[in-house]
Coordinates of C-alpha atoms in Angstrom, one line a residue:
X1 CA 0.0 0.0 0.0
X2 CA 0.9 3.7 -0.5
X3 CA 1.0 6.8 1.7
X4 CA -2.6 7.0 1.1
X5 CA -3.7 3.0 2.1
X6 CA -4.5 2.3 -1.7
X7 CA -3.7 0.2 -4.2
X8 CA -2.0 1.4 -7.8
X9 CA -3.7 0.7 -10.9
X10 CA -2.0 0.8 -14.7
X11 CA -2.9 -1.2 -17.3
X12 CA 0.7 -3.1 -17.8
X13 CA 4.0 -3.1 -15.8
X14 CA 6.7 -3.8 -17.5
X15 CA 9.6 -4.4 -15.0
X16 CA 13.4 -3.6 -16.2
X17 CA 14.4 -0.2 -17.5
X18 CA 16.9 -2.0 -20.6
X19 CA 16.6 -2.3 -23.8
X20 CA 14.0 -4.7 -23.9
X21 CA 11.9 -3.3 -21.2
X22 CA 12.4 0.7 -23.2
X23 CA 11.1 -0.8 -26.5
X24 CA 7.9 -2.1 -24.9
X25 CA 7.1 0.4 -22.8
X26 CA 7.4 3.2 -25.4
X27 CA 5.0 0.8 -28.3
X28 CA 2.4 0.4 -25.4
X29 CA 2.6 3.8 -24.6
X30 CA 2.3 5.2 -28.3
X31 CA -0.8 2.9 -28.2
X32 CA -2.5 4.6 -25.7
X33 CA -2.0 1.9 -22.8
X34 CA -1.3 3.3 -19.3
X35 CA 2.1 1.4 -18.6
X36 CA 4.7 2.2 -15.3
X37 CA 7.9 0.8 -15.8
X38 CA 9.8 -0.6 -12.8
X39 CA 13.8 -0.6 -12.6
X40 CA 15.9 -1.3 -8.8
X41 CA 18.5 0.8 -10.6
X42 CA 18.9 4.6 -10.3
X43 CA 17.8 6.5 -13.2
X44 CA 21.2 5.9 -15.4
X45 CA 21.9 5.1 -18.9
X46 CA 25.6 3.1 -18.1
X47 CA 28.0 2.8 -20.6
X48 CA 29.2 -0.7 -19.2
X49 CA 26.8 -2.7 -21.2
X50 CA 27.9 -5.7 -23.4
X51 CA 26.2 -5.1 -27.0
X52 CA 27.5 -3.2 -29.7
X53 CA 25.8 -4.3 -33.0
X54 CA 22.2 -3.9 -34.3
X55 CA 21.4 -6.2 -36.8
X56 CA 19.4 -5.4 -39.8
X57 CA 16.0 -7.1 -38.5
X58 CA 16.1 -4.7 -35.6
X59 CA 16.7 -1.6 -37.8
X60 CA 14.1 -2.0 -39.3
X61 CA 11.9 -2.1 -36.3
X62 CA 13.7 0.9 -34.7
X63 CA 12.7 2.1 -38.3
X64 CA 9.0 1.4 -37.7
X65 CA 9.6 3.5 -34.6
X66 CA 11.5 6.1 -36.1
X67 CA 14.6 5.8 -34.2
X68 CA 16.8 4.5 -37.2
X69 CA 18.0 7.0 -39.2
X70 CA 18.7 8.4 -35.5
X71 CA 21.4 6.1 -34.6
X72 CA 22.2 5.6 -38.5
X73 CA 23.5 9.0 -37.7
X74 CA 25.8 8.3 -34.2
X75 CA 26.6 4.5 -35.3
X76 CA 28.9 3.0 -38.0
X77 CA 28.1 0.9 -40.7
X78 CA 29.6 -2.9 -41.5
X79 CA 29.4 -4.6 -44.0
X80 CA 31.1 -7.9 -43.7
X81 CA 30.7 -9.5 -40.4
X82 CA 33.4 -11.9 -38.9
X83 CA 32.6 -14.4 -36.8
X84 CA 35.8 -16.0 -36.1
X85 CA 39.0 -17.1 -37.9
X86 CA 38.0 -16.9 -42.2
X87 CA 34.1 -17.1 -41.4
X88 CA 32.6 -13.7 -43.2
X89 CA 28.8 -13.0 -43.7
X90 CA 28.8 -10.7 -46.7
X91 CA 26.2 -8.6 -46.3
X92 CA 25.8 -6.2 -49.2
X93 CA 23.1 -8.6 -50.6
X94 CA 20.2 -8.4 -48.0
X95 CA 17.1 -7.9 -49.1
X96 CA 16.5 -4.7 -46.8
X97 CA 16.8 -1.0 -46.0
X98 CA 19.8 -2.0 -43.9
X99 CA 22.5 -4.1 -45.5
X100 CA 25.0 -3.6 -42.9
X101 CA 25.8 -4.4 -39.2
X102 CA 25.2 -1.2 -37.5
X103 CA 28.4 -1.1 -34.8
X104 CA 26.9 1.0 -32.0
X105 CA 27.0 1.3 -28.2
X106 CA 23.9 -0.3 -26.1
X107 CA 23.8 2.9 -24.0
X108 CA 23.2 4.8 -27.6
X109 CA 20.5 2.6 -28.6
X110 CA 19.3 2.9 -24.5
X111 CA 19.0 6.9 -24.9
X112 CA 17.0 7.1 -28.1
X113 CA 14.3 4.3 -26.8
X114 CA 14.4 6.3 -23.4
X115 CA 13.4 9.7 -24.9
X116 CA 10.7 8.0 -27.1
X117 CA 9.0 6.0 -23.7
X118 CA 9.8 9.8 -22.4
X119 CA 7.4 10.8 -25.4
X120 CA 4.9 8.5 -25.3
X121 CA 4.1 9.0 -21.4
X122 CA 5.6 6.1 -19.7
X123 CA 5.6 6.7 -15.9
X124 CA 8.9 6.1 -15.0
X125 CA 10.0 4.2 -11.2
X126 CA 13.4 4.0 -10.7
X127 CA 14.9 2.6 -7.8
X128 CA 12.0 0.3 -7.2
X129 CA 12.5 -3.4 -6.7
X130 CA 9.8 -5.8 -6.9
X131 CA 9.8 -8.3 -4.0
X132 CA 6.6 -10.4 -4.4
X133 CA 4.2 -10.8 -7.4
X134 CA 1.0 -12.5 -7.4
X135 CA -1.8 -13.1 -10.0
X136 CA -5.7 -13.7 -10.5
X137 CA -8.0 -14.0 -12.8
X138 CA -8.7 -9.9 -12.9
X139 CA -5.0 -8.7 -12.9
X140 CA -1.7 -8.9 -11.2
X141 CA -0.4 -7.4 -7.7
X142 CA 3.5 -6.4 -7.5
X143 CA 4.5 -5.7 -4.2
X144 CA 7.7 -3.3 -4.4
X145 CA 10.2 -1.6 -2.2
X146 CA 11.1 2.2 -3.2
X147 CA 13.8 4.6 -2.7
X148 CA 11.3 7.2 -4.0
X149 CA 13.1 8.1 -7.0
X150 CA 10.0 8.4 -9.4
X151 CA 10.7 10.2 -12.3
X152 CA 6.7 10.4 -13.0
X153 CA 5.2 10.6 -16.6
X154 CA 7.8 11.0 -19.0
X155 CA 8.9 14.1 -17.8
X156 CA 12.4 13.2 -15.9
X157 CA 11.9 15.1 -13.0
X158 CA 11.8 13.1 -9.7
X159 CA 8.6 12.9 -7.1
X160 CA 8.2 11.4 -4.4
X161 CA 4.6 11.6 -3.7
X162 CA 2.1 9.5 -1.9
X163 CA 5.5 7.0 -2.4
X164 CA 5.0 6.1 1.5
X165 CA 8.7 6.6 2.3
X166 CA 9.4 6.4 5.7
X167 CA 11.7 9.5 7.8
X168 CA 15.4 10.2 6.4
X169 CA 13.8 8.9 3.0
X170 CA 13.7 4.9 4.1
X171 CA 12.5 2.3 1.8
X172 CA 9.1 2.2 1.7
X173 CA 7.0 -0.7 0.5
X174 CA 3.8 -0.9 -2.0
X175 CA 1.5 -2.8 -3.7
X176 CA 1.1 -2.0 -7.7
X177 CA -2.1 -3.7 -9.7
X178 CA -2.0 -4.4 -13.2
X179 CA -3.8 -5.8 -15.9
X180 CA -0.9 -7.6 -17.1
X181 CA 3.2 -7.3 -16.2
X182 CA 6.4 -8.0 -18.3
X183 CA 9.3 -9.0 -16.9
X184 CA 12.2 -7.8 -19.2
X185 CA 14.6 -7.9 -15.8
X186 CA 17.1 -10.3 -17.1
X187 CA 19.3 -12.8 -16.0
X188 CA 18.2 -13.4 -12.9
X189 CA 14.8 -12.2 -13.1
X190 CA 13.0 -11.6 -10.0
X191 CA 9.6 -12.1 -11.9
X192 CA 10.6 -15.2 -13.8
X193 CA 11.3 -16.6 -10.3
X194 CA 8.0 -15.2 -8.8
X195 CA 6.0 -16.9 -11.5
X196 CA 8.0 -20.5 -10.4
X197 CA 9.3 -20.9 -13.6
X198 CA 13.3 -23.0 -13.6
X199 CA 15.5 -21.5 -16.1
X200 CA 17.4 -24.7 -17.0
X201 CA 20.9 -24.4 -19.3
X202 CA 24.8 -24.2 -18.0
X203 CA 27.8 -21.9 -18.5
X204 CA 28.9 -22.5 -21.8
X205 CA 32.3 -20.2 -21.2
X206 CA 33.6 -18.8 -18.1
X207 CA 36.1 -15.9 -17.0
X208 CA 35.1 -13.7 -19.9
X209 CA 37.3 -10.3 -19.4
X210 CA 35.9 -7.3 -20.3
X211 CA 37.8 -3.7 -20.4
X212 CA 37.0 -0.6 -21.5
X213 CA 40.6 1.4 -23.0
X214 CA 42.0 3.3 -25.2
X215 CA 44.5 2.5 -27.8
X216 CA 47.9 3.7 -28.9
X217 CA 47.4 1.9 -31.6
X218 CA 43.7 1.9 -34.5
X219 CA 43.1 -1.5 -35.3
X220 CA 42.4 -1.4 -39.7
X221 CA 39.1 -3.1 -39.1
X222 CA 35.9 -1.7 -37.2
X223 CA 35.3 -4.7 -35.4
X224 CA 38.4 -6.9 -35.0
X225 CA 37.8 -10.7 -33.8
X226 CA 39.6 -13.6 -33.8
X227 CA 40.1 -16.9 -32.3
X228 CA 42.9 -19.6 -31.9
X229 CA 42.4 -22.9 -29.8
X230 CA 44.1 -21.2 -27.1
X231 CA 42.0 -17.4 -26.7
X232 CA 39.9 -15.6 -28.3
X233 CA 39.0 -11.7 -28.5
X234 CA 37.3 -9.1 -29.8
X235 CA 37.9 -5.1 -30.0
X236 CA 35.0 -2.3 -30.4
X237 CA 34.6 1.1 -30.4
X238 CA 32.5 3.3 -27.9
X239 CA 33.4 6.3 -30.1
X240 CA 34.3 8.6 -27.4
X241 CA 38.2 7.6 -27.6
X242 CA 37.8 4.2 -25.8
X243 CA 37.4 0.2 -27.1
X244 CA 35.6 -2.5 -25.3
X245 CA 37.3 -5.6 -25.1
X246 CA 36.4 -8.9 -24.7
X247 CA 38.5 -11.7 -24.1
X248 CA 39.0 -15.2 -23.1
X249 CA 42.1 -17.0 -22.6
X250 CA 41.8 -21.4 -22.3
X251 CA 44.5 -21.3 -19.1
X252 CA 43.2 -18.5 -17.1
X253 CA 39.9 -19.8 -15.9
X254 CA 39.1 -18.2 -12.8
X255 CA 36.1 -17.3 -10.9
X256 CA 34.4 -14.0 -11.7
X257 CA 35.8 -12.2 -8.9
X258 CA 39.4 -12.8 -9.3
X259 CA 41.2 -9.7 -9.8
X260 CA 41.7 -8.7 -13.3
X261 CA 44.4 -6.2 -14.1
X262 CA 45.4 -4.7 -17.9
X263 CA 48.7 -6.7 -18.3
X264 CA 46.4 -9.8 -18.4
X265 CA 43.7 -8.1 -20.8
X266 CA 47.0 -7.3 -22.9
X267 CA 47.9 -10.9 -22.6
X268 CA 44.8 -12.5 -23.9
X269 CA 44.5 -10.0 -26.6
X270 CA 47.7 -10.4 -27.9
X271 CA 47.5 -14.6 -27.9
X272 CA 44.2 -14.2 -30.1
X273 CA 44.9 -10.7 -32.3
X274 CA 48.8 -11.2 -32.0
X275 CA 49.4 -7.2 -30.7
X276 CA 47.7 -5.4 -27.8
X277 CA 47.4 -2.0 -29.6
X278 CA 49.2 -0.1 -27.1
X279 CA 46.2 -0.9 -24.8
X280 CA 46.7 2.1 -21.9
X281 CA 44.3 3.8 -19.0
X282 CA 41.7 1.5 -18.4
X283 CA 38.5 2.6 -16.9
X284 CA 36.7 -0.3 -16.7
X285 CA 37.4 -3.8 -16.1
X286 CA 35.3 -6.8 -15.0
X287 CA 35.0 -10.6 -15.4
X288 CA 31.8 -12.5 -16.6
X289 CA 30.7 -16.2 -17.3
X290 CA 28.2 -16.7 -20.5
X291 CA 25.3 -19.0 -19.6
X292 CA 22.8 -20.6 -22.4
X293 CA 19.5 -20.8 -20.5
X294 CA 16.0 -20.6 -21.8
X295 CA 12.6 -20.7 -19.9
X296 CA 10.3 -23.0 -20.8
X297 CA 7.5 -20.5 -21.4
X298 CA 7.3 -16.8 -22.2
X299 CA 3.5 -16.8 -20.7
X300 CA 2.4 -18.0 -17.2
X301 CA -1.6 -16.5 -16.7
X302 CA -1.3 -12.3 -16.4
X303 CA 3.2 -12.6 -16.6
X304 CA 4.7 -12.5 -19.2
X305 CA 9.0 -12.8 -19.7
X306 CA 11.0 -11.2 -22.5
X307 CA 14.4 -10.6 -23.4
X308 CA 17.5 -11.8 -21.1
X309 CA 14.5 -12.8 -18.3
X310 CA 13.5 -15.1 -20.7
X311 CA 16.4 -16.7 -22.7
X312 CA 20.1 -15.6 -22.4
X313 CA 23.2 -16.7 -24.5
X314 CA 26.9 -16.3 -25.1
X315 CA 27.9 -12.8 -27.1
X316 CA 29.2 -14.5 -30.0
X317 CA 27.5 -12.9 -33.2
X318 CA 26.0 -9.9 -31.4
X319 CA 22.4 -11.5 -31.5
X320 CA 21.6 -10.7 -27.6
X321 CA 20.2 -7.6 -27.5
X322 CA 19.0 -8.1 -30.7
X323 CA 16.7 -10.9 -29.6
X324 CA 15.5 -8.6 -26.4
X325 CA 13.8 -5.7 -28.8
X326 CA 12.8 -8.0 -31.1
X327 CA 10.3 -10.3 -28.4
X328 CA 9.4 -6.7 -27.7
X329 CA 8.2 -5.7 -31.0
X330 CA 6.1 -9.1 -31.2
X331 CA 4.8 -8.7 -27.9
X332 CA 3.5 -4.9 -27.8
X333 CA 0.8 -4.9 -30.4
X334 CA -0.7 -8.0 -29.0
X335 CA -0.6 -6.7 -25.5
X336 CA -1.9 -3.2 -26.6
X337 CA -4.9 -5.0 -28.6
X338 CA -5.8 -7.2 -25.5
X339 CA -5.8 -4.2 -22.8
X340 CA -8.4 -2.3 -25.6
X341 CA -10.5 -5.3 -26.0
X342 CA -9.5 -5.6 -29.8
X343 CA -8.7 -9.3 -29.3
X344 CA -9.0 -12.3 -27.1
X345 CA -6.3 -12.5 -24.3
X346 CA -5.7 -15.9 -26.2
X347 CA -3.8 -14.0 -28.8
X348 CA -0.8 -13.4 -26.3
X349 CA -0.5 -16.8 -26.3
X350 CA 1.1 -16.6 -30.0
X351 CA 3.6 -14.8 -28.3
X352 CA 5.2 -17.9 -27.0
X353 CA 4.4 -20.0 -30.1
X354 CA 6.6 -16.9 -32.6
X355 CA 9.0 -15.9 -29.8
X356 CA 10.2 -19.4 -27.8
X357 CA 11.6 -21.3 -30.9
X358 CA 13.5 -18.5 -32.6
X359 CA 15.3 -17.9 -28.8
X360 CA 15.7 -21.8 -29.1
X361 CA 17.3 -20.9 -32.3
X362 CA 19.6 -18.2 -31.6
X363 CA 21.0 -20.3 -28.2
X364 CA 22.1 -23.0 -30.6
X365 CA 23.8 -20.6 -33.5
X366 CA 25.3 -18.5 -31.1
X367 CA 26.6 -21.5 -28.6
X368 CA 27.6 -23.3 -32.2
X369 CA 29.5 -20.4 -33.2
X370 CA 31.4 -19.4 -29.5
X371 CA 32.4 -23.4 -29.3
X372 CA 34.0 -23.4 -33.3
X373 CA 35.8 -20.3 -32.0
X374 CA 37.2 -22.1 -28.5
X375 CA 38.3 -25.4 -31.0
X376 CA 41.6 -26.1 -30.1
X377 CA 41.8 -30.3 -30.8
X378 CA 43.0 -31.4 -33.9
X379 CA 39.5 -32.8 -35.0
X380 CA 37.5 -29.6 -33.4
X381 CA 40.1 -27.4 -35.6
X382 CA 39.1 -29.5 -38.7
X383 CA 35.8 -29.1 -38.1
X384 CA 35.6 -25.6 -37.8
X385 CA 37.6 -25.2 -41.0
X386 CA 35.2 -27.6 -42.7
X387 CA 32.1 -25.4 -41.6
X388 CA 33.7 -22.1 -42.7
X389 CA 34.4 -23.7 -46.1
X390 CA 30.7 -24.8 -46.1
X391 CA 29.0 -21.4 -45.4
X392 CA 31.2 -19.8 -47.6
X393 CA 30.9 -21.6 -50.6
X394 CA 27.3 -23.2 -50.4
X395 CA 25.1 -20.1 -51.1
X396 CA 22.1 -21.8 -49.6
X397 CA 23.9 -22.3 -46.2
X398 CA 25.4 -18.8 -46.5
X399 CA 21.6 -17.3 -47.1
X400 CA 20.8 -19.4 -43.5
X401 CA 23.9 -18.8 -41.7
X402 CA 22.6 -15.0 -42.6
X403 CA 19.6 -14.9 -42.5
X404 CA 19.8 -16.0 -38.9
X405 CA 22.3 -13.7 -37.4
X406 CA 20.7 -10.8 -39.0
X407 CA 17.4 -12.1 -37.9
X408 CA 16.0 -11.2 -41.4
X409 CA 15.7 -15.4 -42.2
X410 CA 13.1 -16.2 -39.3
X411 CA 9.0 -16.3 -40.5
X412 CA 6.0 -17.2 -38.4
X413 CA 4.1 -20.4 -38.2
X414 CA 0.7 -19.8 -40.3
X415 CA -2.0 -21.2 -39.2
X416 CA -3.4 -24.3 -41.5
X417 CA -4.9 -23.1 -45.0
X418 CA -3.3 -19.8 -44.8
X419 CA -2.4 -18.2 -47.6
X420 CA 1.6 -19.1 -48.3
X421 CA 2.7 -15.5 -47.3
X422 CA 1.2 -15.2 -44.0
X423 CA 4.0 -15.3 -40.8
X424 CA 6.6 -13.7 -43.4
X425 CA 8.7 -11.0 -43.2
X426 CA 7.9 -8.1 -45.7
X427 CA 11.2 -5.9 -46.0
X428 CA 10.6 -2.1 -46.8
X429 CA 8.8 -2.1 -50.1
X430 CA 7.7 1.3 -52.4
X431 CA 4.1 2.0 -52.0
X432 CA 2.2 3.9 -54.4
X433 CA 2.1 7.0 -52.8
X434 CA 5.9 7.2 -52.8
X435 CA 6.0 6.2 -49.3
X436 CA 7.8 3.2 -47.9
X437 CA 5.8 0.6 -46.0
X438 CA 8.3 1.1 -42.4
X439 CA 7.4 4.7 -42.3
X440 CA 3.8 3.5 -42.9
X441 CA 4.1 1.1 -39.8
X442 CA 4.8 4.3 -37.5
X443 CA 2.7 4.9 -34.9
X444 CA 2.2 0.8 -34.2
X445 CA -0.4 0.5 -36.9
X446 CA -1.3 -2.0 -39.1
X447 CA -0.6 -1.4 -42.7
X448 CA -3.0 -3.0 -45.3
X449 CA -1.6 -3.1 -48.6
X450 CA -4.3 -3.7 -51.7
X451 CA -3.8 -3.6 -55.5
X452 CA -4.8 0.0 -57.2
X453 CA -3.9 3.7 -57.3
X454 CA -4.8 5.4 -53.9
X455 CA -7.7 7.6 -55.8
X456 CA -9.0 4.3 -57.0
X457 CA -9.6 3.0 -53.8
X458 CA -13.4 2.0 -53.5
X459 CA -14.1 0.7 -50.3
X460 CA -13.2 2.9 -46.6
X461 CA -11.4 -0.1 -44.8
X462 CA -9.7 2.0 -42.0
X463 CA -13.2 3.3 -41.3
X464 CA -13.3 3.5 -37.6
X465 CA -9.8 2.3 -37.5
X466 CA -7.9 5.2 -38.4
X467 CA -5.6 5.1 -35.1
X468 CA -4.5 1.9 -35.7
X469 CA -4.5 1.0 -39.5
X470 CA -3.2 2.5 -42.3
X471 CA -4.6 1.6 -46.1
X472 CA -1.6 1.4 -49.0
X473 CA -1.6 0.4 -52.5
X474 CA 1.1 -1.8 -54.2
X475 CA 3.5 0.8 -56.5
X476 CA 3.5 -2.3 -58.6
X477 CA 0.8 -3.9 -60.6
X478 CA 0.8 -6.9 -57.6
X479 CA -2.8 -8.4 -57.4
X480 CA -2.1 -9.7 -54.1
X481 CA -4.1 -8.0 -50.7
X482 CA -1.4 -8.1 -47.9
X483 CA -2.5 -7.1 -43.8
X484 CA 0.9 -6.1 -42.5
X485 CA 1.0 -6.6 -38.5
X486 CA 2.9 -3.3 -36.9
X487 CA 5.5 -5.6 -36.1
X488 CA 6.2 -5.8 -40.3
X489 CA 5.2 -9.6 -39.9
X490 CA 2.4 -10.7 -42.6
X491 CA -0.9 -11.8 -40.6
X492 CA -3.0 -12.0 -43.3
X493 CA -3.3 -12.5 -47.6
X494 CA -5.0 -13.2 -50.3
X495 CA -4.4 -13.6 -54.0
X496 CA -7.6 -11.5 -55.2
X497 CA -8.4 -8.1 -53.5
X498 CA -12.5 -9.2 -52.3
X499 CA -13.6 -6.3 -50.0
X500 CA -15.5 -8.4 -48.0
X501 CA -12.7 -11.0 -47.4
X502 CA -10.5 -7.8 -46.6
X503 CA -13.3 -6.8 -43.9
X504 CA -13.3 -9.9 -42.4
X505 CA -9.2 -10.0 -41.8
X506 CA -9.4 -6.4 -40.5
X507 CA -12.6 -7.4 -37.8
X508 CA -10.1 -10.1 -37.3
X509 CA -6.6 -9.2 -36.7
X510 CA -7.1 -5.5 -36.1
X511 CA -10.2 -5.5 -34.4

């Protein structure tokens, strides 16, 4: 309970102030949900976070939000991406907007999705950590304890209100009720445990180094990698004068909180890039063990789990964070359409049938590439060698090997008799307007694409639906009707362009 002796009410809680959490808060906001989001952490953005690539899948859903051509702008563009040793994915030849690896910090990509949820209204509790969580048929109770560092509704400025903190600012404890809550909390998710769900997997690498430095030396590449049996490493830029480094070295595993110091960071970097760079003035350095766990389900009742709270997995290929905004870009829209009463709560359920085997997916192509790179046996050696050949000479293994680190390669399952091109991707096509369909997806709308010049259109289909749904024609002589979900994700098609079969998939799907 508050200061007051009641209870809170908001529509959704989403609980952990990352990536992830940032993402989903700021779509269900722009929808017009009433959504607090929760983070134990003082109101920071650090700049000690792991990730430093956006792949082209996630660009274009910053696009659809508007944020790409933002950090277009602060991050730099790569075009061949190295996984380890000879392995290259060449990608000049996507079938996208972005046909690059955008090389960026996380804390960039933090501050731009910050400022939008700022936008949209979120109500922002910082240093509020959520102790017990418990659920019913009409909605879910969090019981918190709070520092009082509220920085309201998107307006950054602190307030302490009706908080219930106790003399000389003690914690205070509360009880928040929502319709629904998202825990996007990572690792060691306080609601994934709350919810009793295990979060079975192992360490797949241990005594990771990480260090932020700078460099006497430019490396020639953007992002220089590379791994021998006996270390591996990789070398980044924050942009502001300092790399991060990661590094791993087979005969120094130690616990996590072994000291670390930079003569060993030179060390390890030196066994797996062959020179240190005149690595000097550190002003960061940590340890880390990589685990691959996944939870068995995304959904339990009125909880929901995305992001590292709900599968985590070793850096290698950059696909982490990735993952996060990506499970928040499926889940928003279907979370928004529930709370309106557009759609049966049944359709969050599709969130774990969509989400859980692609995270299933990226655990095994990013522990497959991380344990080629630590081969060191003879046979392990040959076998990495072999599978470099393979992806780089077989152009259908190449398109797969792609297609899933970029995240472009994954589709939907479609429900039986659906028409072949629902649960696909549809990248950034031309519209007849001169308009692009991503720009059409702003505002988290659907975008329903039908044959014909816009002044030929004959029949009103966003009628009443205006906020959500936008009505585009093919720039092309297509014949095909297309209902594109805001997530850019086909949910429903059909060869011929019958209004009253297009009626029926927009009372469906958009309600």
């Amino acid at each position: 309970m508050n200061a007051t002796g009641t209870q809170d009410t908001h529509s959704v809680i989403v609980v952990g102030a990352g990536p992830t959490g940032l993402l989903l808060a700021g779509d269900l906001a722009t929808a017009g949900v009433p959504v607090t989001l929760l983070d134990k952490r003082p109101r920071e953005i650090s700049n000690l976070s792991r990730a430093f690539v956006l792949h082209a899948r996630t660009l274009e859903e910053l696009d659809a939000r508007d944020l790409a051509d933002r950090l277009e702008s602060v991050g730099r563009p790569l075009e061949n991406l190295q996984l380890f040793g000879r392995l290259d994915l060449g990608l000049d030849g996507l079938r996208s907007r972005f046909r690059h690896v955008l090389v960026i910090p996380q804390y960039e990509v933090e501050k731009a999705l910050l400022e939008r949820a700022e936008r949209a209204g979120v109500t922002f509790r910082y240093g509020t950590e959520v102790t017990r969580l418990t659920q019913d048929a009409d909605g879910v109770t969090v019981t918190v304890t709070s520092s009082g560092e509220d920085t309201g509704k998107g307006t950054g400025k602190e307030s302490g209100e009706d908080r219930g903190e106790g003399s000389g600012g003690a914690p205070a404890t509360e009880r928040l009720h929502a319709s629904y809550v998202v825990g996007a909390d990572g690792l060691h998710s306080t609601v994934r445990k709350a919810v009793g769900l295990p979060f079975p997997g192992r360490a797949v690498i241990r005594s990771v180094v990480l260090a932020d430095v700078r460099l006497a030396e430019e490396p020639e590449a953007l992002l220089t990698v590379n791994a021998t049996g006996k270390a591996f490493a990789f070398l980044a830029p924050f942009g502001d004068g300092y790399h991060r480094v990661i590094g791993w070295n087979r005969d120094r595993v130690v616990a996590d909180h072994a000291p670390l110091d930079l003569d060993e960071v030179k060390q390890i970097t030196r066994l797996a890039l062959g020179r240190d760079f005149g690595m000097h003035d550190p002003r960061w350095m940590s340890r880390f063990h990589s685990d691959e766990r996944q939870a068995p389900a995304y959904r339990v009742g009125r909880v929901l789990l995305a992001g590292d709270a709900a599968h985590v997995h070793s850096p290698a290929g950059g696909q982490g964070m990735n993952t996060g905004l990506q499970d928040a870009a499926n889940l928003g829209w279907k979370l928004a359409q529930v709370v309106h009463g557009r759609a049966d709560d049944a359709l969050l359920d599709s969130y774990q049938t969509e989400r859980h085997p692609i995270g299933r997916a990226v655990l095994r192509s990013s522990g497959g590439i991380v344990r080629l790179a630590m081969a060191h046996r003879p046979w392990s050696r040959a076998l990495r060698a072999a599978v470099s050949g393979v992806v780089d000479s077989v152009a259908p293994v190449r398109r797969r090997a792609t297609g899933q680190v970029t995240g472009l390669g994954y589709r939907y399952p479609a429900p039986r008799g659906a028409h072949r091109f629902t649960g696909l991707r549809v990248p950034d096509i031309a519209l007849a307007d001169g308009g692009r369909l991503y720009a059409s997806l702003r505002g988290g709308r659907f975008v329903l694409i039908t044959p014909g010049a816009p002044e030929t259109a004959a029949h009103p289909y966003d009628e009443g639906r205006k906020d959500r749904l936008a009505v585009e024609h093919w720039a092309s002589d297509r014949r095909t009707a297309v209902l594109v979900r805001p997530d850019g994700y086909v949910a429903w098609a059909s060869d011929g362009a019958d209004p009253a079969a297009i009626e029926a998939a927009l009372e469906r799907h958009v309600g």
